[in-house]
mmCIF file of C-alpha atoms in Angstrom:
data_model
loop_
_atom_site.group_PDB
_atom_site.id
_atom_site.type_symbol
_atom_site.label_atom_id
_atom_site.label_comp_id
_atom_site.label_asym_id
_atom_site.label_seq_id
_atom_site.Cartn_x
_atom_site.Cartn_y
_atom_site.Cartn_z
ATOM 1 C CA LYS A 1 4.028 14.186 -17.158
ATOM 2 C CA ASN A 2 5.079 10.609 -16.124
ATOM 3 C CA GLU A 3 8.563 10.651 -14.898
ATOM 4 C CA VAL A 4 9.189 7.317 -16.938
ATOM 5 C CA GLU A 5 7.908 7.037 -20.365
ATOM 6 C CA GLN A 6 7.925 3.967 -22.518
ATOM 7 C CA SER A 7 7.265 3.651 -26.408
ATOM 8 C CA PRO A 8 5.628 2.055 -28.027
ATOM 9 C CA GLN A 9 2.767 0.754 -25.712
ATOM 10 C CA ASN A 10 1.869 -2.138 -27.773
ATOM 11 C CA LEU A 11 3.803 -3.935 -30.379
ATOM 12 C CA THR A 12 3.401 -6.627 -32.712
ATOM 13 C CA ALA A 13 6.123 -8.366 -34.742
ATOM 14 C CA GLN A 14 6.638 -11.167 -36.855
ATOM 15 C CA GLU A 15 8.947 -14.187 -35.761
ATOM 16 C CA GLY A 16 12.443 -13.181 -36.561
ATOM 17 C CA GLU A 17 12.082 -9.375 -36.397
ATOM 18 C CA PHE A 18 14.327 -7.192 -34.552
ATOM 19 C CA ILE A 19 12.471 -5.233 -31.956
ATOM 20 C CA THR A 20 13.267 -2.140 -30.028
ATOM 21 C CA ILE A 21 11.502 -0.575 -26.941
ATOM 22 C CA ASN A 22 12.409 2.797 -25.746
ATOM 23 C CA CYS A 23 12.426 4.345 -22.290
ATOM 24 C CA SER A 24 13.002 7.937 -21.345
ATOM 25 C CA TYR A 25 12.963 9.385 -17.939
ATOM 26 C CA SER A 26 13.145 12.897 -16.313
ATOM 27 C CA VAL A 27 14.369 12.240 -12.725
ATOM 28 C CA GLY A 28 17.857 11.609 -11.327
ATOM 29 C CA ILE A 29 18.709 7.886 -11.401
ATOM 30 C CA SER A 30 21.440 5.539 -9.925
ATOM 31 C CA ALA A 31 20.497 2.532 -12.328
ATOM 32 C CA LEU A 32 17.781 1.575 -14.697
ATOM 33 C CA HIS A 33 15.999 -1.815 -14.702
ATOM 34 C CA TRP A 34 14.328 -3.710 -17.733
ATOM 35 C CA LEU A 35 11.917 -6.141 -16.302
ATOM 36 C CA GLN A 36 9.681 -8.949 -18.136
ATOM 37 C CA GLN A 37 6.222 -9.805 -17.189
ATOM 38 C CA HIS A 38 4.691 -12.888 -18.702
ATOM 39 C CA PRO A 39 0.960 -13.398 -19.052
ATOM 40 C CA GLY A 40 1.014 -15.466 -15.959
ATOM 41 C CA GLY A 41 1.887 -12.263 -14.269
ATOM 42 C CA GLY A 42 5.433 -12.970 -12.643
ATOM 43 C CA ILE A 43 7.913 -10.335 -13.053
ATOM 44 C CA VAL A 44 11.608 -11.150 -13.694
ATOM 45 C CA SER A 45 14.694 -8.844 -13.953
ATOM 46 C CA LEU A 46 16.386 -8.659 -17.309
ATOM 47 C CA PHE A 47 18.874 -6.211 -17.115
ATOM 48 C CA MET A 48 20.220 -3.351 -14.657
ATOM 49 C CA LEU A 49 22.113 -0.605 -16.189
ATOM 50 C CA SER A 50 23.927 2.496 -14.906
ATOM 51 C CA SER A 51 26.110 3.013 -18.014
ATOM 52 C CA GLY A 52 26.732 1.605 -21.408
ATOM 53 C CA LYS A 53 25.559 -1.639 -22.834
ATOM 54 C CA LYS A 54 24.732 -5.111 -21.469
ATOM 55 C CA LYS A 55 23.737 -8.428 -23.865
ATOM 56 C CA HIS A 56 22.297 -11.519 -22.574
ATOM 57 C CA GLY A 57 21.623 -13.779 -25.419
ATOM 58 C CA ARG A 58 19.106 -12.171 -27.978
ATOM 59 C CA LEU A 59 18.499 -9.336 -25.669
ATOM 60 C CA ILE A 60 20.547 -6.104 -25.687
ATOM 61 C CA ALA A 61 19.920 -3.136 -23.345
ATOM 62 C CA THR A 62 21.583 0.497 -23.789
ATOM 63 C CA ILE A 63 21.429 3.460 -21.675
ATOM 64 C CA ASN A 64 22.471 7.034 -22.396
ATOM 65 C CA ILE A 65 22.703 9.048 -19.190
ATOM 66 C CA GLN A 66 23.241 12.365 -20.670
ATOM 67 C CA GLU A 67 20.109 12.023 -22.798
ATOM 68 C CA LYS A 68 18.045 10.111 -20.271
ATOM 69 C CA HIS A 69 17.340 7.467 -22.683
ATOM 70 C CA SER A 70 17.350 3.622 -22.731
ATOM 71 C CA SER A 71 16.476 1.002 -25.188
ATOM 72 C CA LEU A 72 15.765 -2.594 -25.128
ATOM 73 C CA HIS A 73 16.470 -4.709 -28.172
ATOM 74 C CA ILE A 74 15.444 -8.284 -28.969
ATOM 75 C CA THR A 75 17.103 -9.903 -32.119
ATOM 76 C CA ALA A 76 15.670 -12.645 -34.066
ATOM 77 C CA SER A 77 12.229 -12.578 -32.064
ATOM 78 C CA HIS A 78 10.293 -15.629 -31.120
ATOM 79 C CA PRO A 79 6.845 -16.081 -30.094
ATOM 80 C CA ARG A 80 8.178 -17.003 -26.501
ATOM 81 C CA ASP A 81 9.209 -13.335 -26.077
ATOM 82 C CA SER A 82 5.569 -12.234 -26.087
ATOM 83 C CA ALA A 83 5.278 -10.460 -22.669
ATOM 84 C CA VAL A 84 5.013 -7.080 -21.125
ATOM 85 C CA TYR A 85 8.478 -5.350 -20.889
ATOM 86 C CA ILE A 86 8.769 -2.890 -18.228
ATOM 87 C CA CYS A 87 11.424 -0.063 -17.545
ATOM 88 C CA ALA A 88 11.930 0.935 -14.053
ATOM 89 C CA VAL A 89 14.569 3.612 -12.633
ATOM 90 C CA CYS A 90 16.182 3.692 -9.351
ATOM 91 C CA LEU A 91 16.134 7.054 -7.905
ATOM 92 C CA ASN A 92 19.237 8.829 -6.605
ATOM 93 C CA TYR A 93 18.014 11.704 -4.566
ATOM 94 C CA GLY A 94 16.604 12.485 -1.150
ATOM 95 C CA GLY A 95 14.331 10.265 0.957
ATOM 96 C CA SER A 96 13.366 8.208 -2.102
ATOM 97 C CA GLN A 97 16.741 7.210 -2.936
ATOM 98 C CA GLY A 98 16.916 3.400 -3.900
ATOM 99 C CA ASN A 99 13.079 3.513 -4.602
ATOM 100 C CA LEU A 100 12.036 2.485 -8.235
ATOM 101 C CA ILE A 101 9.689 4.431 -10.524
ATOM 102 C CA PHE A 102 8.126 2.280 -13.186
ATOM 103 C CA GLY A 103 6.925 2.811 -16.825
ATOM 104 C CA LYS A 104 3.645 1.618 -17.825
ATOM 105 C CA GLY A 105 5.186 -1.227 -19.942
ATOM 106 C CA THR A 106 5.219 -2.231 -23.555
ATOM 107 C CA LYS A 107 3.167 -5.221 -24.508
ATOM 108 C CA LEU A 108 4.994 -7.368 -27.222
ATOM 109 C CA SER A 109 3.255 -9.875 -29.176
ATOM 110 C CA VAL A 110 5.419 -11.979 -31.650
ATOM 111 C CA LYS A 111 3.478 -13.803 -34.351
ATOM 112 C CA PRO A 112 4.779 -17.173 -35.823
ATOM 113 C CA ASN B 1 16.461 -20.583 -2.169
ATOM 114 C CA ALA B 2 12.681 -20.049 -2.511
ATOM 115 C CA GLY B 3 13.363 -16.340 -3.363
ATOM 116 C CA VAL B 4 10.513 -14.062 -2.508
ATOM 117 C CA THR B 5 7.041 -15.866 -1.810
ATOM 118 C CA GLN B 6 3.830 -14.295 -1.243
ATOM 119 C CA THR B 7 0.394 -15.666 0.146
ATOM 120 C CA PRO B 8 -2.416 -15.935 -0.915
ATOM 121 C CA LYS B 9 -2.334 -15.881 -4.764
ATOM 122 C CA PHE B 10 -5.911 -14.946 -4.913
ATOM 123 C CA GLN B 11 -8.386 -13.181 -2.547
ATOM 124 C CA VAL B 12 -11.733 -11.829 -2.525
ATOM 125 C CA LEU B 13 -12.932 -9.383 0.128
ATOM 126 C CA LYS B 14 -15.987 -7.499 0.894
ATOM 127 C CA THR B 15 -15.782 -3.774 1.437
ATOM 128 C CA GLY B 16 -14.843 -2.993 5.065
ATOM 129 C CA GLN B 17 -13.053 -6.389 5.798
ATOM 130 C CA SER B 18 -9.666 -6.645 6.854
ATOM 131 C CA MET B 19 -6.825 -8.917 5.709
ATOM 132 C CA THR B 20 -2.907 -9.358 5.602
ATOM 133 C CA LEU B 21 -0.923 -10.201 2.570
ATOM 134 C CA GLN B 22 2.088 -12.092 3.319
ATOM 135 C CA CYS B 23 5.518 -11.823 2.011
ATOM 136 C CA ALA B 24 8.689 -13.484 2.817
ATOM 137 C CA GLN B 25 12.227 -13.856 1.339
ATOM 138 C CA ASP B 26 15.054 -16.135 2.157
ATOM 139 C CA MET B 27 17.964 -14.268 0.531
ATOM 140 C CA ASN B 28 18.713 -12.051 3.671
ATOM 141 C CA HIS B 29 17.930 -8.754 1.760
ATOM 142 C CA GLU B 30 17.720 -5.693 3.724
ATOM 143 C CA TYR B 31 15.342 -3.836 1.297
ATOM 144 C CA MET B 32 11.636 -5.160 0.884
ATOM 145 C CA SER B 33 8.764 -3.090 -0.838
ATOM 146 C CA TRP B 34 5.280 -3.739 -1.780
ATOM 147 C CA TYR B 35 3.649 -2.485 -5.081
ATOM 148 C CA ARG B 36 0.409 -2.351 -6.497
ATOM 149 C CA GLN B 37 -0.170 -2.720 -10.336
ATOM 150 C CA ASP B 38 -3.360 -1.325 -11.885
ATOM 151 C CA PRO B 39 -4.526 -1.499 -15.603
ATOM 152 C CA GLY B 40 -2.841 1.208 -17.795
ATOM 153 C CA MET B 41 -0.485 2.256 -14.828
ATOM 154 C CA GLY B 42 2.999 1.298 -13.945
ATOM 155 C CA LEU B 43 3.649 -0.313 -10.666
ATOM 156 C CA ARG B 44 3.483 1.938 -7.774
ATOM 157 C CA LEU B 45 5.291 1.842 -4.423
ATOM 158 C CA ILE B 46 2.941 1.282 -1.389
ATOM 159 C CA HIS B 47 5.424 0.962 1.512
ATOM 160 C CA TYR B 48 9.062 -0.214 1.789
ATOM 161 C CA SER B 49 11.540 -1.128 4.375
ATOM 162 C CA VAL B 50 15.300 -0.877 4.699
ATOM 163 C CA GLY B 51 15.575 -3.186 7.448
ATOM 164 C CA ALA B 52 13.930 -4.859 10.494
ATOM 165 C CA GLY B 53 12.198 -2.166 12.367
ATOM 166 C CA ILE B 54 12.232 0.318 9.772
ATOM 167 C CA THR B 55 9.407 1.257 7.309
ATOM 168 C CA ASP B 56 8.344 4.027 5.095
ATOM 169 C CA GLN B 57 5.543 5.306 3.174
ATOM 170 C CA GLY B 58 5.839 5.027 -0.836
ATOM 171 C CA GLU B 59 3.589 6.697 -3.426
ATOM 172 C CA VAL B 60 0.267 5.254 -2.429
ATOM 173 C CA PRO B 61 0.333 4.430 1.321
ATOM 174 C CA ASN B 62 -3.151 5.250 2.146
ATOM 175 C CA GLY B 63 -5.437 2.472 3.487
ATOM 176 C CA TYR B 64 -2.267 0.052 4.038
ATOM 177 C CA ASN B 65 -0.017 -0.605 6.999
ATOM 178 C CA VAL B 66 3.059 -2.457 7.101
ATOM 179 C CA SER B 67 5.408 -3.713 9.789
ATOM 180 C CA ARG B 68 9.071 -5.468 9.588
ATOM 181 C CA SER B 69 9.792 -7.419 12.958
ATOM 182 C CA THR B 70 12.360 -9.619 11.107
ATOM 183 C CA THR B 71 14.551 -9.541 8.016
ATOM 184 C CA GLU B 72 12.600 -12.217 6.182
ATOM 185 C CA ASP B 73 8.993 -11.180 6.516
ATOM 186 C CA PHE B 74 7.253 -8.065 5.425
ATOM 187 C CA PRO B 75 3.325 -8.332 5.598
ATOM 188 C CA LEU B 76 1.060 -5.715 4.274
ATOM 189 C CA ARG B 77 -2.195 -5.129 5.942
ATOM 190 C CA LEU B 78 -5.420 -3.702 4.656
ATOM 191 C CA LEU B 79 -7.302 -2.391 7.816
ATOM 192 C CA SER B 80 -10.680 -1.936 5.963
ATOM 193 C CA ALA B 81 -10.862 -2.829 2.278
ATOM 194 C CA ALA B 82 -12.326 -0.808 -0.164
ATOM 195 C CA PRO B 83 -13.134 -1.545 -3.985
ATOM 196 C CA SER B 84 -10.166 1.172 -4.926
ATOM 197 C CA GLN B 85 -7.831 -1.399 -3.465
ATOM 198 C CA THR B 86 -8.764 -4.037 -5.996
ATOM 199 C CA SER B 87 -5.354 -4.779 -7.769
ATOM 200 C CA VAL B 88 -2.329 -7.056 -8.072
ATOM 201 C CA TYR B 89 0.007 -6.569 -5.494
ATOM 202 C CA PHE B 90 3.757 -7.521 -5.693
ATOM 203 C CA CYS B 91 6.326 -7.735 -2.826
ATOM 204 C CA ALA B 92 9.979 -7.608 -3.900
ATOM 205 C CA SER B 93 13.506 -7.428 -2.309
ATOM 206 C CA ARG B 94 16.958 -6.698 -2.876
ATOM 207 C CA ARG B 95 20.287 -6.064 -0.968
ATOM 208 C CA THR B 96 21.207 -2.474 -0.088
ATOM 209 C CA SER B 97 24.881 -3.292 0.411
ATOM 210 C CA GLY B 98 26.913 -2.165 -2.610
ATOM 211 C CA GLY B 99 24.670 0.596 -3.405
ATOM 212 C CA ALA B 100 20.835 1.127 -4.429
ATOM 213 C CA SER B 101 21.685 -0.513 -7.878
ATOM 214 C CA ASN B 102 21.126 -4.143 -6.863
ATOM 215 C CA GLU B 103 18.792 -6.488 -8.723
ATOM 216 C CA GLN B 104 15.206 -6.716 -7.569
ATOM 217 C CA PHE B 105 13.411 -9.786 -7.053
ATOM 218 C CA PHE B 106 9.675 -10.058 -7.264
ATOM 219 C CA GLY B 107 7.352 -12.347 -5.765
ATOM 220 C CA PRO B 108 4.495 -13.968 -7.745
ATOM 221 C CA GLY B 109 1.708 -11.460 -6.933
ATOM 222 C CA THR B 110 -1.520 -11.477 -5.209
ATOM 223 C CA ARG B 111 -4.573 -10.643 -7.132
ATOM 224 C CA LEU B 112 -7.055 -8.950 -4.662
ATOM 225 C CA THR B 113 -10.718 -8.156 -5.510
ATOM 226 C CA VAL B 114 -12.838 -6.172 -3.197
ATOM 227 C CA LEU B 115 -16.502 -6.100 -3.760
#
């Protein structure tokens, strides 16, 4: 079983739709990251969460530590949001403390 | 700041050849790491370093060596390339002060093909 699971794997939406990507994890963490990878390959950090909720523009990220679950929401989606969204957790135990474990990513395609 | 830089962007090797992937950051970050990204899999940690002179193995270290002689540079060496090392490689860095929960900065990646 993967320690970080994302769903869905692929997502196609129409412009303007509300989008939710989910991430569940099974390990102890100090923080959770949401990353964006565009077709060109570069990876950028969107959010880093250890509790609660964060909002940047049309993007909202939430985390429930007790349920070991996080969601990334995109409101009023746009074709430029098309990318792979990656969930990564920062381990909080032992010799691996501070290292990241990544989900496999969710490929989002937003159609005009 | 240039952030995290990687060279080369693309590389083709023959089986058995050696090469070094370069990574540098100008943000004075203590923690640096190398990941590989393969289709259908999440990024996986190869090696990491928490400061100059200190390195450790990640999840998939076999076939790779690293060193950290300066804070800025963290090269990844393939001693004898194998087709299984065909992948996209990312270098990343972050601060360690203030706890482990700091933003990660990624390099642009190196696409390596081993024939």
